[in-house]
């Protein structure tokens, strides 16, 4: 076999049409072997003799796409010094563009013996390991163009590749659960009719099914257990894992772009699948443990701000380079449109505290590629001081956990919520205005993958996680949910009607709030997980979306909620007053020729809210006036934006209330939304009401009135 010196950059395996260049960073190694793997189980070893700045490299002519490979790193095994090299362990390339196979769990993939954790384990892991794959970088993107949807036009849809498509009746069975299913016309039609502009995919980086879960007969369904930051997860490919997963993912992105839908990836750069000091040796741990992971004062152990056993060392230049290289790769080569960063507060931890100006954010800010796509933070982790909602830099938007909690509290009847609800409804200026951000920094959501579904939030007071095998101890116990009078499944018509109304309340509130709305997959037709609020290990019909018109358990309520959700999305799309780019002023806007304030707040009696009204513990109802003739921001070409005006009436109290239509804010209005109605919206023209008229809102309902400009 010919072996040439090759180049130290780029890292990973780079095919050029005649052969492949291999490059891997390790400061800890004495010697590194590239192992070319054959289908008969044998391997050909090539020592990487060239080294530049701790990058070992070689070029091997004739190595073609589809070739499986791994590394064996010779060096010190001294956990007390943070070193865990072990040449008996076949290691994945941290920069692998594709990964083949799955891990066959056993003592062989661990660096120590189960019976004696202090003793080095020299069992060969290769027969039990996944392998890295050389990929063909060439793909015909044709005239693919990123939609580049602005935030004020964005409607996010969080989804799981497999869970969204596995039970879809319009997708062929052989494609269900795969990247190809995302590109299927039946799914794209659903998304476009719903008005979705961005598909936010739960992890598609190559992840690992945990040893513990496999032993329990479960799987890491959600995928927050990354081992390959450049590789699409191979189990989501319909026709092979020797690089085919890369082509299939690219094809899905291309098809979604053609439909005007962006693709945003939920990425997990805060930890890896190698766990703590008792975890397996799969890649980083055996290549250069101390360079990749945050170790404690005793280097045998790992800092853990993620609750998963380890945290990546964000002050390491090599970790930062890998993350930035990965982000750029997914943008430039895979054409994705943005990222949602799991437990993003961990990325800000250079030492212990969360630092808003840490190296990672500095790098993102100045990067000409990554800074130009959508950047969404999950602004918390499990470490001390980890709840950082409102504290991320100006380029970033954030999952607004305070929005979720406040909206849930309002509609379940929690006291003293009106004042905070007003802030959340109008874009959370208390969180974002002081650092120059705008309402669009707030990613609003009521539900997401983590926690109850929308249906379960109005059907369960308590979680039902027994199927997870942890005696119902896992998952959040304080869900801010309310079962509407009966726990779980019921045939009580009054309870079912209230639940349906509450779901309409949540959907309408979400889509008529300032900020960027995010819908969790299947909530638009009331999917259920039977009360399981932590379905991370349920790779089965409990977590897969049951579509209402196919082999699922959909019903009339589900179909009605779907139509209502569509109507709310399109109401938002049609009216810029619901998706303002600037915060409200709370006064008449100069230059708009309108004497009325851009926003006003009223009691149900039609009087303007006073401080006493806001502070009342029992207050749970109000009217909001949104002045479409007082939008302060200009259009894309500097033109003035003018819209209809709206009254949003919220009755979150447990009793029926009369609402007076405020005087002096419009003579005649039309009712366009009434969540007390089964359909939620009038089928044609809604009832007309005059200023001073009384409208009766049943308990826990919402009405929207419209006045043409």
PDB file of N, CA and C in Angstrom, residues 167-170 190 525 546-555 558-559 562 566:
ATOM      1  N   UNK A 167     -45.341   6.974  11.267  1.00  0.00           N
ATOM      2  CA  UNK A 167     -46.722   6.499  11.171  1.00  0.00           C
ATOM      3  C   UNK A 167     -47.539   7.303  10.158  1.00  0.00           C
ATOM      4  N   UNK A 168     -46.853   8.030   9.307  1.00  0.00           N
ATOM      5  CA  UNK A 168     -47.581   8.846   8.327  1.00  0.00           C
ATOM      6  C   UNK A 168     -48.152   7.944   7.235  1.00  0.00           C
ATOM      7  N   UNK A 169     -49.465   7.922   7.064  1.00  0.00           N
ATOM      8  CA  UNK A 169     -50.081   6.981   6.116  1.00  0.00           C
ATOM      9  C   UNK A 169     -49.769   7.284   4.660  1.00  0.00           C
ATOM     10  N   UNK A 170     -49.366   8.527   4.363  1.00  0.00           N
ATOM     11  CA  UNK A 170     -49.097   8.889   2.974  1.00  0.00           C
ATOM     12  C   UNK A 170     -47.678   8.629   2.529  1.00  0.00           C
ATOM     13  N   UNK A 190     -48.194  18.834   4.146  1.00  0.00           N
ATOM     14  CA  UNK A 190     -48.722  19.132   5.477  1.00  0.00           C
ATOM     15  C   UNK A 190     -48.057  20.375   6.064  1.00  0.00           C
ATOM     16  N   UNK A 525     -52.575  18.564  15.950  1.00  0.00           N
ATOM     17  CA  UNK A 525     -53.745  17.683  15.965  1.00  0.00           C
ATOM     18  C   UNK A 525     -53.784  16.838  17.231  1.00  0.00           C
ATOM     19  N   UNK A 546     -48.954  10.004  15.884  1.00  0.00           N
ATOM     20  CA  UNK A 546     -50.097   9.293  15.296  1.00  0.00           C
ATOM     21  C   UNK A 546     -50.907  10.299  14.485  1.00  0.00           C
ATOM     22  N   UNK A 547     -50.895  10.132  13.178  1.00  0.00           N
ATOM     23  CA  UNK A 547     -51.562  11.091  12.301  1.00  0.00           C
ATOM     24  C   UNK A 547     -53.074  10.879  12.332  1.00  0.00           C
ATOM     25  N   UNK A 548     -53.874  11.941  12.341  1.00  0.00           N
ATOM     26  CA  UNK A 548     -55.317  11.797  12.570  1.00  0.00           C
ATOM     27  C   UNK A 548     -56.080  11.142  11.439  1.00  0.00           C
ATOM     28  N   UNK A 549     -55.499  11.098  10.243  1.00  0.00           N
ATOM     29  CA  UNK A 549     -56.249  10.541   9.117  1.00  0.00           C
ATOM     30  C   UNK A 549     -55.656   9.230   8.622  1.00  0.00           C
ATOM     31  N   UNK A 550     -54.888   8.562   9.463  1.00  0.00           N
ATOM     32  CA  UNK A 550     -54.267   7.319   9.013  1.00  0.00           C
ATOM     33  C   UNK A 550     -54.394   6.223  10.044  1.00  0.00           C
ATOM     34  N   UNK A 551     -53.262   5.584  10.335  1.00  0.00           N
ATOM     35  CA  UNK A 551     -53.308   4.440  11.241  1.00  0.00           C
ATOM     36  C   UNK A 551     -53.149   4.860  12.691  1.00  0.00           C
ATOM     37  N   UNK A 552     -53.295   6.156  12.958  1.00  0.00           N
ATOM     38  CA  UNK A 552     -53.186   6.632  14.328  1.00  0.00           C
ATOM     39  C   UNK A 552     -54.528   6.611  15.018  1.00  0.00           C
ATOM     40  N   UNK A 553     -54.605   7.385  16.125  1.00  0.00           N
ATOM     41  CA  UNK A 553     -55.832   7.379  16.910  1.00  0.00           C
ATOM     42  C   UNK A 553     -56.473   8.763  16.885  1.00  0.00           C
ATOM     43  N   UNK A 554     -56.421   9.394  15.714  1.00  0.00           N
ATOM     44  CA  UNK A 554     -56.987  10.725  15.595  1.00  0.00           C
ATOM     45  C   UNK A 554     -58.503  10.696  15.675  1.00  0.00           C
ATOM     46  N   UNK A 555     -59.103  11.878  15.972  1.00  0.00           N
ATOM     47  CA  UNK A 555     -60.551  11.965  16.082  1.00  0.00           C
ATOM     48  C   UNK A 555     -61.012  13.325  15.571  1.00  0.00           C
ATOM     49  N   UNK A 558     -59.121  16.233  17.004  1.00  0.00           N
ATOM     50  CA  UNK A 558     -57.803  16.413  16.405  1.00  0.00           C
ATOM     51  C   UNK A 558     -57.904  17.124  15.064  1.00  0.00           C
ATOM     52  N   UNK A 559     -58.847  16.699  14.234  1.00  0.00           N
ATOM     53  CA  UNK A 559     -59.006  17.325  12.925  1.00  0.00           C
ATOM     54  C   UNK A 559     -59.410  18.788  13.075  1.00  0.00           C
ATOM     55  N   UNK A 562     -56.430  20.870  14.102  1.00  0.00           N
ATOM     56  CA  UNK A 562     -55.539  21.088  12.966  1.00  0.00           C
ATOM     57  C   UNK A 562     -56.024  22.267  12.128  1.00  0.00           C
ATOM     58  N   UNK A 566     -54.052  25.880  11.671  1.00  0.00           N
ATOM     59  CA  UNK A 566     -53.786  26.477  10.355  1.00  0.00           C
ATOM     60  C   UNK A 566     -54.335  27.897  10.282  1.00  0.00           C
TER      61      UNK A 566
END
